[in-house]
């Protein structure tokens, strides 16, 4: 949940208290003269515990705190866009398993979710992205030093673990994955009684019922990360421990050529697009082809390909995407760090030896040795490009279908009259535009949704007969906003998997004989985002540092009974830089004095 955003997704955690307006906060401007600084903390209602701890820590260090609590993400976003906060309680899950994703969209100037503009930080993000191993760790340490300790753009709270509850009286827990980064893997899940796989719906859960977009490049949040990951196949996947693999993807194999700027993928021909007809999934007969890959990734990296493009920064390091037509190119190119040819690397465990590269999808036939190969080129060495291709925004869409729907002028797009591919209204019962136009390249396709749930069925033309053919025919994703209610639903068998069990409720799951608890490491980090515009905290690094050193992570870890870990930045779950935030009341006083002087 896992770019899961999850995912993984940028998930904004919650706050507690009464709603305070910007006017009410500014009404306390004389607090500086009184020796106390008032700070307004913004967030949603779901994490009262975290907000109580933050508030108490700030008050103990001489601040006055006003809480701006909003009931949902939309209201939170409106308040954030209006600048009605000093601190926003935020969370980020690196759903691609690579450190560049943990910083680029969040803190680079112009990033998808960035409110930071710092040329020195931009340079460190770019330089770190080209490095590996110890060199990368050293550069990300410099980045954390600048981001957290020198400029205090954020104040870290903790790293979360993953806790998944399974209704194991019905569902086989051995078939339910809990990846560190990747969103929930649906196609592997089975019922204990396999005869139910074809007839009974698997009931899953998510908190958000309003879906950003079912076009995989137009959303990167918890409303669609898991859904789009399971609706659109990608060139590569992540394992449960964040290794990039071709398993379960559109590629048989992939290879990196010498120089780390050319990436080759040999494609399968056992995946067709699914569509929806009369409320059922049908095989369109249209191959998920190299042409669709080129189309999908070119639009993924083009910020102007769709209105409100949310994921282009993840793919901005793709320079070109092309179909390889010359077999000799694959024979001549060597794999990075090896004497093996790219052709040999791509030729492992194929249905037949490669005899020709198909000129177009109409001439593809893997059984007779005709394959399509796609090459991606980056302007500089950038192996992390593979992690981004594993993100849900790297999902392959149908060129034919998307271009037939997206006939509007992107620059003049009007959501009140223009219909875009993936608009949730087109799959929502009772809406004026209800007319499901989705084409799914992945294991499942969304049939319809309402305020209660979204209904998916298996793609009838996805890896039929292989181990990756979806096991369960129907999946319903139930929308339950309150996590306590979702846990009750799990215990009653009303949902079958709860992807996120609260740390404070683990004993309930452990003690219930009908349930099984899965645990795993997570890339999710919670932190306070400092407002960078229009507030005193925006202008004063001393004030930001006073807030930073007020935060005592040990109190969060103690409250959650040891089920949280210390964090420095969103990079912390991926690279241990050796840096550590220690609460320090003496430093708080020094920085507040410097601010007041």
XYZ file of C-alpha atoms in Angstrom:
597
model
C 0.000 0.000 0.000
C 1.998 -0.255 -0.749
C 4.690 5.360 -5.439
C 2.547 1.976 -3.153
C 2.133 5.442 -2.777
C 2.017 2.116 -1.466
C 1.113 3.612 -2.285
C 1.821 3.245 -1.233
C 0.876 6.513 -2.068
C 1.184 9.837 -0.311
C -1.047 9.129 2.616
C -1.627 12.043 5.031
C -2.084 10.865 8.545
C -4.564 12.315 10.916
C -4.857 14.842 13.611
C -7.029 15.420 16.649
C -8.754 18.434 18.174
C -11.176 21.113 17.126
C -11.090 22.814 13.735
C -9.272 26.144 13.804
C -9.437 28.670 10.998
C -6.562 30.699 9.623
C -8.139 33.840 11.104
C -8.273 32.296 14.564
C -4.631 31.315 14.365
C -3.515 34.726 13.136
C -5.491 36.240 15.973
C -2.734 35.040 18.309
C 0.045 37.078 16.700
C 0.934 38.584 20.060
C 2.108 35.138 21.241
C 5.616 35.978 20.028
C 5.776 38.996 22.326
C 4.484 36.836 25.203
C 7.388 34.426 24.665
C 5.296 31.635 23.203
C 4.880 30.826 19.530
C 1.545 29.501 18.302
C 1.744 26.815 15.637
C -1.203 25.401 13.709
C -1.110 21.693 12.967
C -3.200 20.396 10.070
C -4.417 16.900 9.373
C -7.282 14.449 9.222
C -9.305 12.802 11.947
C -7.981 9.249 11.817
C -4.807 9.602 13.913
C -5.824 11.262 17.131
C -3.080 9.405 18.989
C -0.291 10.888 16.873
C -1.710 14.387 17.151
C -1.976 14.184 20.908
C 1.672 13.199 21.151
C 2.815 15.973 18.766
C 0.741 18.557 20.604
C 2.051 17.517 24.027
C 5.656 17.580 22.864
C 5.331 21.046 21.376
C 3.482 22.427 24.416
C 6.135 20.992 26.729
C 8.763 22.927 24.764
C 7.048 26.295 25.036
C 4.719 26.367 22.026
C 1.020 27.035 21.900
C -0.715 24.576 19.580
C -3.900 24.919 17.562
C -5.207 21.845 15.783
C -6.844 22.137 12.373
C -8.540 18.777 12.056
C -10.355 17.846 8.871
C -12.720 14.912 8.369
C -11.334 13.613 5.065
C -8.553 13.911 2.526
C -10.433 16.337 0.291
C -11.032 18.769 3.133
C -7.446 18.355 4.292
C -6.142 19.125 0.795
C -8.304 22.236 0.541
C -6.927 23.539 3.826
C -3.379 22.688 2.791
C -3.768 24.403 -0.578
C -5.120 27.478 1.217
C -2.022 27.561 3.423
C -3.987 27.146 6.648
C -1.259 25.398 8.627
C 2.260 25.591 9.990
C 2.734 21.824 10.185
C 0.900 19.108 8.270
C 0.988 15.580 9.629
C 2.051 13.526 6.617
C 3.057 10.026 5.619
C 4.864 8.572 2.630
C 5.314 4.980 1.530
C 8.030 4.264 -1.029
C 6.112 1.776 -3.152
C 8.933 1.329 -5.679
C 11.599 0.191 -3.216
C 14.196 2.774 -4.326
C 15.414 5.897 -2.504
C 14.944 8.277 -5.424
C 11.187 7.748 -5.230
C 11.380 8.571 -1.527
C 12.552 12.123 -2.261
C 12.020 13.223 -5.865
C 8.274 13.812 -5.895
C 8.240 15.082 -2.305
C 11.161 17.493 -2.075
C 12.465 18.370 -5.543
C 11.437 21.747 -6.937
C 8.310 21.175 -9.033
C 7.869 17.580 -7.824
C 4.403 16.061 -7.904
C 3.863 16.670 -4.171
C 6.684 19.069 -3.361
C 6.230 22.438 -1.665
C 10.011 22.760 -1.247
C 12.144 24.817 -3.623
C 15.851 24.495 -2.818
C 18.436 24.295 -5.590
C 21.005 22.640 -3.310
C 18.513 19.932 -2.394
C 17.608 19.501 -6.085
C 21.269 18.935 -6.952
C 21.671 16.299 -4.246
C 18.537 14.465 -5.396
C 19.822 14.348 -8.973
C 23.340 13.279 -8.013
C 22.195 10.598 -5.564
C 19.910 9.068 -8.196
C 22.907 8.093 -10.354
C 24.823 6.321 -7.571
C 24.692 2.882 -5.986
C 26.097 1.192 -2.885
C 28.267 3.146 -0.465
C 28.434 6.159 -2.783
C 24.644 6.403 -2.802
C 24.473 6.048 0.995
C 26.975 8.888 1.434
C 25.058 11.176 -0.900
C 21.697 10.432 0.707
C 23.311 11.236 4.059
C 24.178 14.684 2.685
C 20.606 14.981 1.439
C 19.124 14.087 4.838
C 21.466 16.500 6.585
C 20.258 19.367 4.416
C 16.582 18.363 4.366
C 16.160 17.678 8.082
C 18.970 19.126 10.172
C 20.183 22.154 8.192
C 16.862 23.447 6.849
C 14.286 21.469 8.879
C 11.820 21.248 6.002
C 10.371 18.178 7.754
C 10.359 16.738 11.260
C 10.365 12.903 11.236
C 8.113 10.937 13.585
C 8.581 7.201 12.920
C 8.796 4.279 10.484
C 5.820 1.932 10.529
C 5.814 -1.829 10.210
C 3.229 -3.699 8.163
C 0.534 -5.741 9.887
C -2.013 -7.614 7.800
C -5.027 -9.489 9.115
C -6.415 -12.482 7.202
C -9.735 -14.234 7.729
C -7.963 -17.578 7.582
C -11.083 -19.562 8.377
C -11.951 -18.951 4.707
C -8.788 -17.676 2.968
C -5.517 -19.599 2.688
C -3.013 -17.296 4.477
C -0.065 -18.862 2.632
C -1.372 -17.368 -0.620
C -1.681 -13.797 0.701
C 1.466 -11.743 0.134
C 2.583 -8.795 2.251
C 5.254 -7.045 0.133
C 7.427 -4.338 1.617
C 6.705 -1.922 -1.242
C 4.449 -3.367 -3.923
C 0.700 -3.088 -3.562
C -1.319 -6.140 -2.578
C -0.934 -9.028 -5.054
C -4.386 -10.321 -5.912
C -3.802 -13.063 -8.460
C -2.122 -15.453 -5.983
C -4.861 -15.459 -3.341
C -6.977 -18.612 -2.915
C -9.724 -19.848 -0.624
C -8.976 -22.819 1.629
C -11.658 -24.669 -0.302
C -10.426 -24.193 -3.871
C -13.881 -25.037 -5.256
C -15.001 -21.610 -4.000
C -12.429 -19.790 -6.159
C -14.723 -19.721 -9.177
C -17.943 -18.869 -7.358
C -17.332 -16.881 -4.158
C -16.066 -13.271 -4.152
C -12.928 -12.438 -2.213
C -13.737 -9.343 -0.165
C -10.879 -6.903 0.381
C -10.847 -3.455 1.957
C -9.676 0.102 1.506
C -10.528 3.289 3.364
C -11.026 5.687 0.433
C -14.133 5.369 -1.753
C -13.449 8.301 -4.111
C -11.013 7.098 -6.775
C -8.561 9.648 -8.184
C -8.400 7.983 -11.608
C -8.294 4.526 -13.141
C -5.817 5.858 -15.690
C -2.609 4.650 -14.004
C -0.612 7.832 -14.654
C -3.234 10.203 -13.220
C -3.147 9.082 -9.609
C -0.563 8.184 -6.997
C -2.460 7.804 -3.756
C -4.166 5.273 -1.540
C -7.427 5.422 -3.453
C -6.039 3.756 -6.584
C -2.525 2.332 -5.997
C -3.678 -1.202 -5.307
C -6.536 -1.103 -7.825
C -4.403 0.099 -10.742
C -1.544 -2.225 -9.816
C -3.892 -5.174 -10.287
C -5.587 -3.798 -13.431
C -2.488 -3.000 -15.491
C 0.513 -5.215 -16.148
C 4.009 -3.677 -16.071
C 7.360 -4.469 -17.703
C 8.798 -5.602 -14.359
C 7.632 -6.263 -10.816
C 8.980 -6.040 -7.286
C 9.316 -9.084 -5.065
C 8.115 -8.976 -1.467
C 11.601 -7.730 -0.519
C 11.930 -5.100 -3.276
C 14.014 -7.018 -5.821
C 13.212 -6.028 -9.427
C 12.151 -9.118 -11.415
C 10.329 -10.030 -14.604
C 8.198 -12.618 -12.794
C 4.485 -11.939 -13.188
C 5.091 -9.083 -15.629
C 4.731 -8.465 -19.370
C 8.377 -9.451 -19.870
C 9.918 -12.887 -19.936
C 13.264 -11.292 -19.077
C 14.987 -7.912 -18.972
C 18.616 -6.840 -19.272
C 20.731 -3.732 -18.675
C 23.384 -3.033 -21.309
C 26.892 -1.745 -20.646
C 26.836 1.850 -19.469
C 23.567 1.495 -17.516
C 21.664 3.673 -19.988
C 19.945 1.043 -22.177
C 17.325 -1.346 -20.800
C 15.884 -4.216 -22.862
C 12.671 -6.192 -22.315
C 11.475 -9.246 -24.271
C 7.673 -9.410 -24.225
C 5.209 -12.248 -23.708
C 2.308 -12.937 -26.052
C -0.083 -14.612 -23.577
C -1.777 -11.414 -22.369
C -4.716 -9.724 -24.094
C -6.639 -6.664 -22.993
C -9.930 -7.299 -21.213
C -12.975 -5.060 -21.621
C -16.404 -4.938 -19.981
C -19.509 -5.929 -21.910
C -22.951 -6.373 -20.362
C -21.426 -6.346 -16.891
C -18.883 -9.086 -17.607
C -15.222 -9.205 -18.564
C -14.502 -10.206 -22.145
C -11.342 -10.978 -24.068
C -10.892 -8.227 -26.669
C -8.510 -10.416 -28.651
C -6.057 -7.483 -28.666
C -2.513 -8.393 -27.651
C -0.806 -6.288 -24.976
C 1.968 -5.334 -27.369
C 5.210 -3.406 -27.699
C 3.230 -0.663 -29.444
C 1.128 -0.288 -26.280
C 4.289 -0.204 -24.159
C 5.781 2.615 -26.233
C 2.513 4.554 -26.087
C 2.065 4.006 -22.337
C 5.560 4.995 -21.273
C 5.771 8.004 -23.582
C 2.583 9.387 -22.043
C 3.840 8.450 -18.559
C 6.905 10.676 -18.933
C 5.095 13.549 -20.664
C 3.658 15.983 -18.097
C 1.276 17.349 -20.743
C -0.131 14.048 -21.991
C -3.123 14.244 -19.636
C -4.606 16.953 -17.415
C -3.482 16.796 -13.803
C -0.702 14.281 -14.514
C 0.354 13.004 -11.073
C 3.261 10.668 -11.883
C 5.352 12.165 -14.703
C 8.274 12.995 -12.397
C 8.731 9.270 -11.717
C 9.441 8.683 -15.393
C 11.275 11.876 -16.358
C 14.533 9.934 -16.609
C 13.210 7.983 -19.584
C 14.646 9.581 -22.726
C 13.318 7.224 -25.416
C 11.122 4.143 -25.671
C 11.395 2.139 -28.884
C 10.747 -1.252 -30.438
C 13.948 -3.075 -31.408
C 13.839 -4.437 -34.943
C 17.466 -5.483 -35.481
C 18.401 -8.807 -33.903
C 22.074 -7.980 -34.424
C 21.792 -5.137 -31.905
C 20.929 -7.623 -29.180
C 23.776 -9.899 -30.239
C 26.376 -7.115 -30.174
C 25.350 -5.445 -26.922
C 26.869 -6.769 -23.693
C 25.104 -6.948 -20.349
C 26.465 -4.455 -17.811
C 29.286 -6.029 -15.816
C 29.289 -9.194 -17.917
C 30.565 -10.739 -21.142
C 27.081 -12.122 -21.833
C 25.212 -10.671 -24.783
C 21.891 -8.942 -24.235
C 20.303 -11.528 -26.550
C 21.537 -14.396 -24.376
C 20.256 -12.673 -21.248
C 16.830 -12.147 -22.807
C 16.655 -15.705 -24.147
C 16.452 -17.557 -20.837
C 13.528 -19.978 -20.438
C 11.531 -18.851 -23.483
C 8.889 -21.002 -25.216
C 11.180 -21.121 -28.267
C 14.534 -19.639 -29.260
C 14.476 -16.129 -30.687
C 14.587 -16.382 -34.462
C 13.199 -12.979 -35.378
C 12.053 -9.694 -33.886
C 8.454 -9.065 -34.867
C 7.998 -5.849 -36.820
C 4.554 -5.300 -35.325
C 2.092 -7.024 -33.007
C 0.415 -8.751 -35.933
C 3.490 -10.884 -36.572
C 4.186 -11.901 -32.953
C 4.255 -15.650 -32.284
C 6.419 -16.750 -29.391
C 5.898 -20.440 -30.139
C 7.649 -20.015 -33.493
C 10.368 -17.694 -32.171
C 8.900 -14.295 -33.155
C 9.142 -11.860 -30.238
C 8.840 -8.162 -29.572
C 11.660 -6.397 -27.705
C 11.389 -2.915 -26.200
C 14.392 -0.713 -25.410
C 14.304 2.153 -22.928
C 17.147 4.682 -22.930
C 18.019 7.099 -20.134
C 20.083 10.285 -20.657
C 22.467 9.329 -17.829
C 23.137 6.045 -16.023
C 20.013 5.459 -13.933
C 19.365 1.852 -12.822
C 16.535 3.057 -10.549
C 14.451 3.489 -13.705
C 13.522 -0.192 -13.285
C 11.938 0.477 -9.894
C 9.776 3.190 -11.442
C 8.695 0.822 -14.207
C 7.441 -1.501 -11.451
C 5.246 1.284 -10.058
C 1.519 1.269 -10.877
C 2.053 4.351 -13.095
C 4.179 2.129 -15.346
C 1.049 0.086 -16.102
C 0.453 -0.658 -19.787
C -2.738 0.763 -21.271
C -4.310 0.182 -24.674
C -3.203 2.763 -27.218
C -6.323 2.082 -29.278
C -8.749 2.488 -26.385
C -7.136 5.445 -24.618
C -6.799 7.503 -27.801
C -10.415 6.765 -28.701
C -11.594 8.127 -25.326
C -9.181 11.036 -24.795
C -10.286 13.180 -27.727
C -10.361 16.435 -25.762
C -7.793 19.246 -25.853
C -5.572 18.648 -22.824
C -4.761 22.342 -22.405
C -8.473 23.253 -22.429
C -9.702 20.238 -20.460
C -12.970 20.858 -18.627
C -13.874 18.103 -16.126
C -17.504 19.192 -16.183
C -17.940 18.217 -19.827
C -14.870 16.287 -21.005
C -14.663 12.557 -20.363
C -11.159 11.232 -19.776
C -10.051 7.612 -19.834
C -10.239 6.227 -16.299
C -12.693 8.765 -14.859
C -14.330 7.038 -11.899
C -17.757 8.375 -12.927
C -17.686 6.100 -15.975
C -17.682 3.034 -13.712
C -19.891 4.424 -10.919
C -23.503 3.326 -10.793
C -26.072 6.102 -11.024
C -23.815 8.700 -12.685
C -24.667 10.367 -15.967
C -21.477 9.086 -17.631
C -21.761 5.491 -16.364
C -20.396 3.561 -19.350
C -17.414 1.394 -18.484
C -14.705 2.048 -21.067
C -11.787 0.415 -19.244
C -9.334 -1.886 -21.002
C -7.275 -3.896 -18.498
C -3.923 -5.472 -19.289
C -3.522 -6.944 -15.801
C -5.088 -9.869 -13.954
C -8.343 -8.093 -13.000
C -10.712 -5.464 -14.391
C -13.118 -3.182 -12.534
C -16.724 -3.917 -13.505
C -18.515 -1.236 -11.475
C -18.453 0.664 -8.203
C -20.743 2.490 -5.834
C -20.243 4.143 -2.457
C -20.156 0.722 -0.809
C -17.648 -1.257 -2.876
C -15.844 -1.727 -6.181
C -16.356 -5.008 -8.021
C -13.585 -6.679 -10.029
C -13.461 -9.866 -12.076
C -10.513 -11.752 -13.539
C -9.182 -10.927 -16.982
C -10.155 -14.001 -19.057
C -7.089 -13.529 -21.281
C -4.390 -13.088 -18.636
C -1.710 -15.807 -18.548
C -4.296 -18.558 -18.960
C -3.011 -21.910 -17.723
C 0.081 -20.444 -16.050
C 0.846 -20.035 -12.345
C -0.005 -16.332 -12.741
C -3.560 -16.850 -13.964
C -5.795 -15.279 -11.281
C -7.024 -17.930 -8.861
C -10.200 -16.216 -7.622
C -12.719 -15.121 -10.228
C -14.367 -12.223 -8.372
C -12.934 -9.640 -5.984
C -14.940 -6.954 -4.191
C -13.107 -4.063 -2.550
C -15.224 -2.836 0.358
C -14.972 0.838 1.341
C -14.768 1.268 5.133
C -13.264 4.559 6.257
C -12.904 3.735 9.951
C -10.156 1.224 10.738
C -11.847 -0.050 13.905
C -14.962 -0.786 11.859
C -12.815 -2.546 9.265
C -11.230 -4.709 11.953
C -14.688 -5.636 13.235
C -15.692 -6.528 9.668
C -12.635 -8.776 9.391
C -13.479 -10.578 12.640
C -17.030 -11.130 11.391
C -15.875 -12.427 8.001
C -17.451 -9.453 6.208
C -14.042 -8.719 4.693
C -11.351 -11.332 4.189
C -8.113 -9.336 4.311
C -7.354 -6.186 6.301
C -4.170 -4.825 4.772
C -3.334 -2.524 7.676
C -4.034 -3.627 11.252
C -3.378 -0.822 13.781
C -0.411 -1.498 16.078
C -2.669 -0.983 19.065
C -4.997 -3.809 17.920
C -2.482 -6.570 17.149
C -3.408 -8.607 20.219
C -7.035 -8.726 19.056
C -5.991 -10.380 15.781
C -3.502 -12.702 17.475
C -6.106 -13.945 19.941
C -8.851 -14.596 17.353
C -8.694 -18.202 16.163
C -10.447 -17.283 12.908
C -7.670 -14.830 11.971
C -4.001 -14.901 11.009
C -1.620 -11.964 11.443
C 1.059 -11.334 8.813
C 3.921 -8.961 9.620
C 6.591 -7.349 7.439
C 8.926 -4.392 7.256
C 7.528 -1.271 5.660
C 8.768 1.731 3.706
C 6.158 3.984 5.353
C 7.435 7.060 7.192
C 5.339 9.560 9.140
C 6.596 13.131 9.446
C 5.584 16.746 9.947
C 5.693 18.832 6.750
C 6.615 22.469 7.427
C 4.687 25.096 5.477
C 7.104 26.788 3.082
C 4.981 29.782 2.120
C 3.209 32.592 3.957
C 3.851 31.656 7.563
C 6.598 32.579 10.060
C 7.682 28.944 9.982
C 8.180 29.368 6.233
C 10.687 32.171 6.687
C 12.565 31.160 9.841
C 14.846 28.140 9.902
C 15.337 28.796 13.632
C 11.624 28.340 14.236
C 11.567 25.176 12.129
C 14.539 23.758 14.060
C 12.842 24.540 17.361
C 9.908 22.414 16.207
C 12.254 19.697 14.934
C 14.065 19.259 18.249
C 10.766 19.208 20.150
C 9.940 15.856 18.580
C 10.740 12.839 20.736
C 10.421 9.694 18.645
C 10.869 7.444 21.687
C 7.458 8.548 22.942
C 5.812 7.423 19.701
C 7.627 4.078 19.839
C 6.616 3.605 23.476
C 2.973 4.447 22.751
C 2.899 1.893 19.934
C 4.450 -0.761 22.201
C 7.685 -0.960 20.250
C 5.948 -1.445 16.908
C 7.442 1.703 15.352
C 11.050 2.509 14.446
C 13.082 5.749 14.496
C 13.156 7.761 11.251
C 15.228 10.610 9.867
C 13.555 11.060 6.490
C 11.507 9.164 3.937
C 14.792 7.503 2.876
C 15.260 5.864 6.289
C 13.594 2.477 5.542
C 15.787 2.084 2.439
C 19.227 3.401 3.407
C 20.745 3.727 6.866
C 22.713 6.953 6.649
C 23.802 6.841 10.291
C 22.013 10.089 11.140
C 19.611 10.257 14.080
C 17.182 12.816 15.458
C 17.428 13.304 19.229
C 14.910 15.455 21.081
C 16.741 18.331 22.748
C 14.885 20.912 24.844
C 18.057 22.982 25.235
C 18.330 23.360 21.464
C 14.633 24.238 21.290
C 15.174 27.137 23.713
C 18.245 28.335 21.790
C 16.429 28.315 18.451
C 13.325 29.982 19.881
C 15.527 32.677 21.407
C 17.230 33.194 18.040
C 13.822 33.420 16.387
C 12.461 35.889 18.933
C 15.607 38.037 18.801
